[in-house]
Short mmCIF file of C-alpha atoms and ligand atoms in Angstrom, two decimals:
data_model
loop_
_atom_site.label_atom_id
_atom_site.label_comp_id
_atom_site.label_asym_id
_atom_site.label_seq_id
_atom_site.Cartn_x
_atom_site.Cartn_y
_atom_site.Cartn_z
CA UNK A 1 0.00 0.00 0.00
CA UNK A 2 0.86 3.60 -0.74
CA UNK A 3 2.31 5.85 1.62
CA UNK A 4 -0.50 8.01 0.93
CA UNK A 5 -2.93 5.54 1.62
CA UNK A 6 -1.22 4.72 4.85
CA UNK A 7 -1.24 7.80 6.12
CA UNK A 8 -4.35 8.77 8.81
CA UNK A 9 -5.98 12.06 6.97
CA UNK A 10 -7.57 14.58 8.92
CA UNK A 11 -10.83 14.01 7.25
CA UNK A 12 -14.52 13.98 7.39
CA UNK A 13 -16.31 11.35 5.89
CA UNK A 14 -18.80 12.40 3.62
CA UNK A 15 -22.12 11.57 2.73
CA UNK A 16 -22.10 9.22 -0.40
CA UNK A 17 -20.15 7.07 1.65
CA UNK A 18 -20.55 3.24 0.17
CA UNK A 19 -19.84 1.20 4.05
CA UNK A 20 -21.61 0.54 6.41
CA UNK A 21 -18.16 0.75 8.79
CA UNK A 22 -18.71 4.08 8.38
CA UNK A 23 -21.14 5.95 9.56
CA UNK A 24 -21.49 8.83 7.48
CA UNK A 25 -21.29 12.53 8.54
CA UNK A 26 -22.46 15.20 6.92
CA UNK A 27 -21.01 18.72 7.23
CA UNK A 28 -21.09 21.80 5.30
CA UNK A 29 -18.30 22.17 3.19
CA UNK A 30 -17.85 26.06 3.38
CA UNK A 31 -17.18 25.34 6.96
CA UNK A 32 -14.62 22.81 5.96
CA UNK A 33 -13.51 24.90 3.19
CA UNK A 34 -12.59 27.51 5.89
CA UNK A 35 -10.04 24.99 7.36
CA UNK A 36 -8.45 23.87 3.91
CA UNK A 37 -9.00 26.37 1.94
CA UNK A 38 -6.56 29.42 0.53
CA UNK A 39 -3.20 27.73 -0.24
CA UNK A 40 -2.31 26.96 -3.57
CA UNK A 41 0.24 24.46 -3.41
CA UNK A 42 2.96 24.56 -6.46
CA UNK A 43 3.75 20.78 -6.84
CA UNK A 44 6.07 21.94 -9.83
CA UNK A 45 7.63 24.88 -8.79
CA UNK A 46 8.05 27.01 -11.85
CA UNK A 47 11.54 27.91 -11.13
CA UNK A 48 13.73 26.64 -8.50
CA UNK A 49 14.27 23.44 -9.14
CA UNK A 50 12.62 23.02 -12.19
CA UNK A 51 14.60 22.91 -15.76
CA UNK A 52 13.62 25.37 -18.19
CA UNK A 53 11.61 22.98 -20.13
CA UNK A 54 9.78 22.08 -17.43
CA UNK A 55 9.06 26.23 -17.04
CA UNK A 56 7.52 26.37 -20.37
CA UNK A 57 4.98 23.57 -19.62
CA UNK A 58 1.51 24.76 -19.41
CA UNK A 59 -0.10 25.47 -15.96
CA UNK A 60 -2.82 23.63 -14.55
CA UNK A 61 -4.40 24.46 -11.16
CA UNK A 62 -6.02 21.05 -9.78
CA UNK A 63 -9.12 22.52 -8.23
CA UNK A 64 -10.39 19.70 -5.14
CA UNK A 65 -13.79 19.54 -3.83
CA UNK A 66 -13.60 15.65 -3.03
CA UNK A 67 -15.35 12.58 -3.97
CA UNK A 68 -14.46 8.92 -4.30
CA UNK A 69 -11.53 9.93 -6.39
CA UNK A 70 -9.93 11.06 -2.78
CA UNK A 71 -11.57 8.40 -1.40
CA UNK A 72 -10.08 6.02 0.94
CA UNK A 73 -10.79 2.45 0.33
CA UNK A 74 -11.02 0.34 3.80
CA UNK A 75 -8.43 -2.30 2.48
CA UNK A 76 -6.52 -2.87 -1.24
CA UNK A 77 -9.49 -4.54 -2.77
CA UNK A 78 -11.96 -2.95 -1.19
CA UNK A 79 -13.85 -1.09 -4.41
CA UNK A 80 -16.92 -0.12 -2.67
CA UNK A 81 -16.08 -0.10 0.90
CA UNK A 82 -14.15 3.19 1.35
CA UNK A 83 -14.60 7.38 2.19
CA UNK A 84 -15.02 9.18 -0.03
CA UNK A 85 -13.69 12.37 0.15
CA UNK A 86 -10.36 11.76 2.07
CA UNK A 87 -7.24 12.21 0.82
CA UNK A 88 -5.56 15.80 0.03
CA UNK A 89 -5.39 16.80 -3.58
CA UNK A 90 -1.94 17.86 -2.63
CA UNK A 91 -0.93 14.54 -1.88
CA UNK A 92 -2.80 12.86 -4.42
CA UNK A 93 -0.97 15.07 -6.95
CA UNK A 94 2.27 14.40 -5.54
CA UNK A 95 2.36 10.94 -6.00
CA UNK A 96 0.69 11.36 -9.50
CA UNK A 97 3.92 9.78 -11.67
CA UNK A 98 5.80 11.70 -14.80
CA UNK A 99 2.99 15.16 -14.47
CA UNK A 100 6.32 17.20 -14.79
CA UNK A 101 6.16 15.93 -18.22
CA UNK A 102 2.97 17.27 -18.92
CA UNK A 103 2.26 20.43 -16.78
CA UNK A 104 3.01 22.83 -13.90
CA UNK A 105 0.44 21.63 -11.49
CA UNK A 106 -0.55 23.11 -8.57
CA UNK A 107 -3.30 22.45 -6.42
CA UNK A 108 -6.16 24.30 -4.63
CA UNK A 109 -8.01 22.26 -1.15
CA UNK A 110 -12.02 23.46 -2.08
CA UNK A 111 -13.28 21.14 0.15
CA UNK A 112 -13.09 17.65 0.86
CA UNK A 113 -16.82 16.34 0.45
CA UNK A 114 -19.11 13.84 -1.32
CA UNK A 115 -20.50 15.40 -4.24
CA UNK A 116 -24.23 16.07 -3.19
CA UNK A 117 -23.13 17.57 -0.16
CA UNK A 118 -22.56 20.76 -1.95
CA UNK A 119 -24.95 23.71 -2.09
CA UNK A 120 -25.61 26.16 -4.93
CA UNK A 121 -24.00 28.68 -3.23
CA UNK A 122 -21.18 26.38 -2.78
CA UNK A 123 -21.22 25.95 -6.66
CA UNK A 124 -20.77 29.83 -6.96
CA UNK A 125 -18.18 29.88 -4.82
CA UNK A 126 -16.56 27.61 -6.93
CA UNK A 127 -17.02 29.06 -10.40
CA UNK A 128 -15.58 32.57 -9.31
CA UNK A 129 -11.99 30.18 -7.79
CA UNK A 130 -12.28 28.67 -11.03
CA UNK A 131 -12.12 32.17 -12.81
CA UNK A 132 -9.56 33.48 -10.10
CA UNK A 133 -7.20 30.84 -10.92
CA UNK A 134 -7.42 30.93 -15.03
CA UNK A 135 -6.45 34.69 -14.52
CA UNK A 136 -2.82 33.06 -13.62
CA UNK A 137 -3.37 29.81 -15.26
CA UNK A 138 -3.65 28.21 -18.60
CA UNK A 139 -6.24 25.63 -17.76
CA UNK A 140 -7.91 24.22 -14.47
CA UNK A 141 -9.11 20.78 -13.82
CA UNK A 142 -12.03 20.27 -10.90
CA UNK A 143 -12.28 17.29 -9.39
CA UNK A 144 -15.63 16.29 -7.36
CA UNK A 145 -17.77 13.37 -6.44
CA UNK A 146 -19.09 11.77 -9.43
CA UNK A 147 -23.25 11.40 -8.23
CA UNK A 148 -23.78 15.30 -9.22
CA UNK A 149 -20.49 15.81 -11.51
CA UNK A 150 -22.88 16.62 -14.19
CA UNK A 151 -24.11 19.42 -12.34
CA UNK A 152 -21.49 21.00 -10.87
CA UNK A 153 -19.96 20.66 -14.63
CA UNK A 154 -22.49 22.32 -16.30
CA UNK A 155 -22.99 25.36 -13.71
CA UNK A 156 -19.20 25.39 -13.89
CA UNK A 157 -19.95 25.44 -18.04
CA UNK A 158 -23.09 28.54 -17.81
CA UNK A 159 -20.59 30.44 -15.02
CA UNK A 160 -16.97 30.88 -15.20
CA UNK A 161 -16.36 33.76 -17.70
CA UNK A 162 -12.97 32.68 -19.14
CA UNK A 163 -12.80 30.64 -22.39
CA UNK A 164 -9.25 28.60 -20.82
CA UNK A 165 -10.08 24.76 -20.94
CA UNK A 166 -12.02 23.87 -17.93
CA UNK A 167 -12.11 19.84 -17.06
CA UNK A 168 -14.06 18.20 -14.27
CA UNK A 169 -12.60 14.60 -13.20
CA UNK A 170 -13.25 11.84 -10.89
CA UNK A 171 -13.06 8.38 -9.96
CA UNK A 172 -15.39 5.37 -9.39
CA UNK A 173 -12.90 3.83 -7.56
CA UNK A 174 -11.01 4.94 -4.52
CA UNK A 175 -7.58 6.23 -5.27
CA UNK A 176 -6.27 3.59 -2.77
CA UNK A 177 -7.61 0.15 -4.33
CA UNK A 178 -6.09 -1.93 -7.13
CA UNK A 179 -6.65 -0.92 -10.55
CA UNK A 180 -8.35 2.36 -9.26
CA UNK A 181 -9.07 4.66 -12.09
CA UNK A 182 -8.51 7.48 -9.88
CA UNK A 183 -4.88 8.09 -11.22
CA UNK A 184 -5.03 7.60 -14.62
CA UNK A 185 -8.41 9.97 -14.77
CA UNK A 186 -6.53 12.86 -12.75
CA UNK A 187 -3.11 12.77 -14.59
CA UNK A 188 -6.05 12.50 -18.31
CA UNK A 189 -7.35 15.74 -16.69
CA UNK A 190 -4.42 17.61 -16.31
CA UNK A 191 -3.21 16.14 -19.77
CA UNK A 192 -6.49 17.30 -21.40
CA UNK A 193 -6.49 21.08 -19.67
CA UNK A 194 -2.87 21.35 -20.66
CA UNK A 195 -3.21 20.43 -24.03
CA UNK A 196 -5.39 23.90 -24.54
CA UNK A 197 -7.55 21.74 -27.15
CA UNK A 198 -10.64 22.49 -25.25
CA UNK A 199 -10.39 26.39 -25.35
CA UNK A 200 -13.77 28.20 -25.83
CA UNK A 201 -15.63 24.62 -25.47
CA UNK A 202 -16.89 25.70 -22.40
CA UNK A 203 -16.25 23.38 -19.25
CA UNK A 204 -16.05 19.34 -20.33
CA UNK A 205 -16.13 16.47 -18.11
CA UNK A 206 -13.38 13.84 -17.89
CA UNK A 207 -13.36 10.01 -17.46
CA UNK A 208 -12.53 6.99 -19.01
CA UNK A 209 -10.35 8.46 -20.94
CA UNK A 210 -13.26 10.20 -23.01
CA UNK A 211 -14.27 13.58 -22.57
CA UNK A 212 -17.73 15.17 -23.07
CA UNK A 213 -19.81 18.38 -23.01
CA UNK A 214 -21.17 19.47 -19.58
CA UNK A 215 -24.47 20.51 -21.27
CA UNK A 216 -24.64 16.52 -22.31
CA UNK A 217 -23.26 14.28 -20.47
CA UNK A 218 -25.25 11.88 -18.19
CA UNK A 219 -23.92 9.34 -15.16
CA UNK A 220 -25.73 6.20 -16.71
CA UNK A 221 -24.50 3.81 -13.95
CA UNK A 222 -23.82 3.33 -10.51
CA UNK A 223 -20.47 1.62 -10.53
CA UNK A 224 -19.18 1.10 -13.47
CA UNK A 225 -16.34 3.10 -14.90
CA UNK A 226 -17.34 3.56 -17.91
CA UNK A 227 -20.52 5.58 -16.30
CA UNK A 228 -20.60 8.80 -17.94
CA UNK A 229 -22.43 9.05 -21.64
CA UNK A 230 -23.87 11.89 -23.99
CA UNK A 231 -26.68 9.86 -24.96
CA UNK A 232 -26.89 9.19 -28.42
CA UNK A 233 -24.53 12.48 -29.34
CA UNK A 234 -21.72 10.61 -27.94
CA UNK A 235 -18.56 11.77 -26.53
CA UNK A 236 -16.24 14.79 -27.79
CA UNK A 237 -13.12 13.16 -28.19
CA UNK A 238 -10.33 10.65 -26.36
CA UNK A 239 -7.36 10.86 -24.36
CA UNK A 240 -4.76 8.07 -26.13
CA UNK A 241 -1.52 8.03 -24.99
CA UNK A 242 0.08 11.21 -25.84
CA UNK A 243 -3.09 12.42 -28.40
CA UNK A 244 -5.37 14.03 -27.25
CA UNK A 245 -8.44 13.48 -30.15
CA UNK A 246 -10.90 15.80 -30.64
CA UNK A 247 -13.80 14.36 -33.09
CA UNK A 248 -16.53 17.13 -32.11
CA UNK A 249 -17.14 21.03 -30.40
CA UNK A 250 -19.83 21.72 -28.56
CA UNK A 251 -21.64 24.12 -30.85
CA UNK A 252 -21.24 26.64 -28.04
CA UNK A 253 -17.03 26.63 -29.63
CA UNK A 254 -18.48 27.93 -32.78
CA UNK A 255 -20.12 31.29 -31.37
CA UNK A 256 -18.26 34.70 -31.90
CA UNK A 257 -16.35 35.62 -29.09
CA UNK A 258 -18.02 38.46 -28.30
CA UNK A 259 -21.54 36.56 -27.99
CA UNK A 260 -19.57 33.68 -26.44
CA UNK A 261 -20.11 34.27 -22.53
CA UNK A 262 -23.65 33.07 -21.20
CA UNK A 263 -25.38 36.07 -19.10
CA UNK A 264 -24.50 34.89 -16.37
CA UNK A 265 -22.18 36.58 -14.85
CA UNK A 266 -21.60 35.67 -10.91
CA UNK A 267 -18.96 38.48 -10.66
CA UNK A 268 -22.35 40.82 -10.88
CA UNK A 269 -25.30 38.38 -8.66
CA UNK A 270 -25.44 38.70 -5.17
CA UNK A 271 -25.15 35.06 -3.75
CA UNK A 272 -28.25 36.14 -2.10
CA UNK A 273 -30.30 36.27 -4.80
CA UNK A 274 -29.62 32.83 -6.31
CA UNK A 275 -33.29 31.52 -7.17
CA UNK A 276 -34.73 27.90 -5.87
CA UNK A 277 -35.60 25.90 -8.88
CA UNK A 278 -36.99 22.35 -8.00
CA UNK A 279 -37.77 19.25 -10.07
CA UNK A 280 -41.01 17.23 -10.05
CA UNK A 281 -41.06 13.42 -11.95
CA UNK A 282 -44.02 12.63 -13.62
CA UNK A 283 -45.08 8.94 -13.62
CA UNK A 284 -48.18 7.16 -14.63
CA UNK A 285 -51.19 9.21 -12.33
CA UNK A 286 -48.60 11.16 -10.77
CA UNK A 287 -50.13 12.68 -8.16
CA UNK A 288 -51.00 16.07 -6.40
CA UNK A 289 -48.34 17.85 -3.62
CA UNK A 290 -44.82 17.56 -5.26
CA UNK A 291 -45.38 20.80 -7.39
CA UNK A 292 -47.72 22.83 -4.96
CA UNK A 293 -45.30 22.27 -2.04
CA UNK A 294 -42.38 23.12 -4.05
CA UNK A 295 -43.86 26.71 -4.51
CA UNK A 296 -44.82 26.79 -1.11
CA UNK A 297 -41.37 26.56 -0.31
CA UNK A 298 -40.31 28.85 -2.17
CA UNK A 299 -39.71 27.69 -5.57
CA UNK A 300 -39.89 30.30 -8.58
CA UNK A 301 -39.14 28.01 -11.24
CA UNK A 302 -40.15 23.65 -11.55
CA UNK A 303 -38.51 21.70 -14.04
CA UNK A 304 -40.58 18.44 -14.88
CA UNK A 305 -39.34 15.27 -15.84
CA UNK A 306 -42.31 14.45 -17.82
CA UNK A 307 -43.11 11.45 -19.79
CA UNK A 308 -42.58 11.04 -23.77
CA UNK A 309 -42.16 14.64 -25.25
CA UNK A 310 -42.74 16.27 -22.19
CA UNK A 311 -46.18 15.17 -21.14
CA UNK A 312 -47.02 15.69 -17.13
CA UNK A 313 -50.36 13.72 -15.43
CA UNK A 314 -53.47 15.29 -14.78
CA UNK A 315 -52.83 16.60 -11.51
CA UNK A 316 -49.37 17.61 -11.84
CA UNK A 317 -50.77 19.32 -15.25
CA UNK A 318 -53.74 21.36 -12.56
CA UNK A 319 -50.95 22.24 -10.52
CA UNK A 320 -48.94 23.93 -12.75
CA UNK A 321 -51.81 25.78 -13.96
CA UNK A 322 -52.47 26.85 -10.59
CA UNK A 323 -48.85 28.14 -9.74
CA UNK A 324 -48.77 29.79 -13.05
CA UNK A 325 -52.01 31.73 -12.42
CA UNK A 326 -51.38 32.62 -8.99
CA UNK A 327 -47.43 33.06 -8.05
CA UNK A 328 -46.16 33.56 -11.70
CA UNK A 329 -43.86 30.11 -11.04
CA UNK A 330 -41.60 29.62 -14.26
CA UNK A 331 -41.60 25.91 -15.76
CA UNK A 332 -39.85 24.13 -18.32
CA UNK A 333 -40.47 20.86 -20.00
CA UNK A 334 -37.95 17.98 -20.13
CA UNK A 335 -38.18 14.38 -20.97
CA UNK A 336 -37.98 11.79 -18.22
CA UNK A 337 -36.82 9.70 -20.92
CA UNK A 338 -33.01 10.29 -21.17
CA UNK A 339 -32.77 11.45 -24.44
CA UNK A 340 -34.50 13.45 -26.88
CA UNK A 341 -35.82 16.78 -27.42
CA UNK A 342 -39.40 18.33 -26.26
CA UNK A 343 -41.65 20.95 -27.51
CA UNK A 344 -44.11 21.33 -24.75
CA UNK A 345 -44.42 24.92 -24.57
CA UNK A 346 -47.21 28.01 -23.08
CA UNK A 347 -47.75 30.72 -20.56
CA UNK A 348 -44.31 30.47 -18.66
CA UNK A 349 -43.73 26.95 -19.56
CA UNK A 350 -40.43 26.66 -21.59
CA UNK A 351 -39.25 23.55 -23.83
CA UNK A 352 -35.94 22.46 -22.56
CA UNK A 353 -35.06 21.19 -25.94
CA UNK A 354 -32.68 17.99 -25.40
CA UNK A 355 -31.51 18.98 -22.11
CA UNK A 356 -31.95 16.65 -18.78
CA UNK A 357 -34.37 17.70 -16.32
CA UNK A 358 -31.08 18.00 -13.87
CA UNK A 359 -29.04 20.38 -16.48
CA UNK A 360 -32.69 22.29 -16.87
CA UNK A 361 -32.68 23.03 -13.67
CA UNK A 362 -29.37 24.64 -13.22
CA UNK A 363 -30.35 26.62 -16.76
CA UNK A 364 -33.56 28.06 -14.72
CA UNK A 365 -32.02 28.63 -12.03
CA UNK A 366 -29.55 30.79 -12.96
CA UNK A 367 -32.12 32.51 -15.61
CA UNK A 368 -34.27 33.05 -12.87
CA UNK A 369 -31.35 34.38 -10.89
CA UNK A 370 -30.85 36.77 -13.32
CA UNK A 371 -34.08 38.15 -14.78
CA UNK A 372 -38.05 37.17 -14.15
CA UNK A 373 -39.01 37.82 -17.36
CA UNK A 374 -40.61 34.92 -19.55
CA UNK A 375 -39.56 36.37 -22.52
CA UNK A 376 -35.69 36.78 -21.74
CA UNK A 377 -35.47 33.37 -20.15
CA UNK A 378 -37.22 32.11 -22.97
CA UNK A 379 -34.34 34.07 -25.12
CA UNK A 380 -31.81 32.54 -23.16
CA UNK A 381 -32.84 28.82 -23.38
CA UNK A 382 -32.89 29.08 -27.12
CA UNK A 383 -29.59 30.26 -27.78
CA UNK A 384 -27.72 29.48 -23.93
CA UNK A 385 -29.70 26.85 -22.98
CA UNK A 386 -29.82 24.72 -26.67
CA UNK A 387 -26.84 23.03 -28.48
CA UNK A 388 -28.33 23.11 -31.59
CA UNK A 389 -25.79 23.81 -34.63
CA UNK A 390 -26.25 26.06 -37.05
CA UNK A 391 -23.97 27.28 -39.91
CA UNK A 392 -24.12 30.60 -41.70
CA UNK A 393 -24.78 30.78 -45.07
CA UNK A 394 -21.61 30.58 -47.27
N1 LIG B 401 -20.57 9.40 -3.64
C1 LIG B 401 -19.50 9.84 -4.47
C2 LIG B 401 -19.72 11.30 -4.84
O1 LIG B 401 -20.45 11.68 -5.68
C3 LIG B 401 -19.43 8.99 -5.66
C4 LIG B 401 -18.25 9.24 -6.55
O2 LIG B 401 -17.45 10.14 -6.38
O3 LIG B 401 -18.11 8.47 -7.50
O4 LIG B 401 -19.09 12.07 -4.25
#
């Protein structure tokens, strides 16, 4: 075993946690962030030390909020059995073989959590660090918890203002087990940020050796490593060996850069003034309460995961009426389906073209964060919120 893995980490466990040896605890990560927080740690110091070539490398900042990829397995073979959220991305990166071939890495401590343990505001937090660092830096790789990677990729994608490569990575198993693809996905992450090939793509999301848009890509299993998919779209491109392939651009790469930043600009929001968007699955008779009690706690805008092209039951379908009418609640309409577009559309209800009711969510949210009118948000979906290509007559 690993030095690394030997060592006892001042830790929390996180939730997300797999065993049942550990109980999980669940803390607030700004709280933790306070502790860990505010060092960037040069593990390639760009001149003592270093030759010249190494100088001339790009630089990467490895951004850490946690996960299973610093996740602590409770033996060697233990795949599922481990804390997530454990080890120091410091460390991590330090025993990370032959990265002085690659990059200057250094690495920020975010937090040290299980994925869905982080709040929105946590998220914006994160977006503006992400921006600090690319002022300095020529790419930056996040790595999280891989249950809500899609999310905290695409707010990362609608948010950070600079067009540097941004690339989320994590693990499905423990850095600390055999065959762990914790490694090889963090040193494919720094590989992929330093190779500048994903400038102006927005932020991407790396695993597997495959990387894919933030806007598309889906978890699709529970354990396997081979989890995250753009369904049916497929994935942007491959990490091989020293190429780095890049078979597609989100069509977000092909905007002018002057139209190429989303609206949302965090820099200018109050944290404050983030808005609570909620989601609400519709199933066969779906009933009453999910859509009436999300208003009454204070939702302005529902996403629904509705069936076929959109389609909600009867009583979801009165609800929605009714917080329409009376509190002006914004919807939009996704597919519970996986894939596919929708075209569900009316008095503050929004198609959310191919997007998953999860990515929708984070779309509205920030629209709503930023403007309450149905028309702008509308605006925004259609060109922000859609990855539709189109090419300019010749
Ligand atoms: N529970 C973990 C998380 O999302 C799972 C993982 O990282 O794969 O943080």
């Amino acid at each position: 075993m690993s030095t690394l893995s030997m060592k006892v980490m001042k830790a929390t466990l996180a939730i997300g946690v797999t065993a049942a040896a550990f109980a999980p605890v669940i803390y607030t990560p700004s709280t933790y962030a306070a502790e860990v927080t505010g060092t960037v740690i040069s593990s390639t110091p760009p001149t003592a030390g270093s030759t010249p070539a190494v100088n001339k490398l790009p630089k990467v900042e490895v951004i850490a909020t946690g996960g299973t990829i610093a996740g602590q397995s409770a033996d060697a073979t233990s795949f599922a059995n481990y804390r997530a959220g454990t080890l120091l991305i410091a460390d991590m990166v330090a025993e990370l073989p032959d990265k002085n071939k690659i990059a200057q890495v250094s690495t920020y401590q975010f937090g040290n959590s299980g994925s869905s343990a982080y709040s929105i505001s946590d998220l914006y937090d994160l977006s503006l660090r992400v921006d600090q660092a690319l002022k300095t830096q020529d790419g930056v790789v996040v790595t999280s918890g891989t249950d809500t990677m899609e999310e905290i990729a695409y707010f990362l994608d609608l948010t950070v203002r600079s067009s540097k490569p941004v690339v989320v990575t994590g693990s499905m198993r423990p850095w600390t087990v055999i065959g762990s693809d914790a490694q090889a996905n963090l040193f494919n992450a720094i590989k992929l940020a330093a190779s500048g090939k994903t400038k102006y793509f927005g932020t991407v999301l790396m695993l597997n050796d495959e990387f894919h848009a933030a806007r598309e890509v889906t978890k699709s299993n529970s354990y396997r490593t081979d989890t995250f998919i753009t369904p049916e779209l497929g994935a942007l491109g491959y990490i091989d060996e020293d190429g780095v392939r890049v078979y597609r651009a989100p069509a977000r790469a092909l905007l002018p850069a002057s139209t190429w930043n989303t609206p949302f600009d965090l820099s200018k929001l109050n944290k404050s003034n983030l808005a609570k968007v909620e989601i609400a699955y519709s199933y066969q008779d779906a009933g009453a309460g999910a859509i009436s009690s999300f208003v009454a706690n204070g939702a302005a805008g529902i996403v629904t995961a509705g069936t076929g092209a959109g389609g909600i039951s009867r009583a979801m379908s009165a609800e929605r009426t009714a917080a329409i009418a009376d509190h002006n609640t914004m919807f939009v309409a996704t597919t519970r389906t996986g894939s596919g577009s929708n075209y569900s559309t009316g008095k503050n209800i929004i198609a959310g073209d191919n997007l998953n009711a999860a990515h929708a969510r984070l779309m509205l949210l920030l629209s709503l964060s930023f403007s309450k009118d149905f028309d702008t948000i509308k605006g925004w979906f259609d060109t922000y919120g859609s990855a539709q290509v189109s090419v300019p007559e010749k």
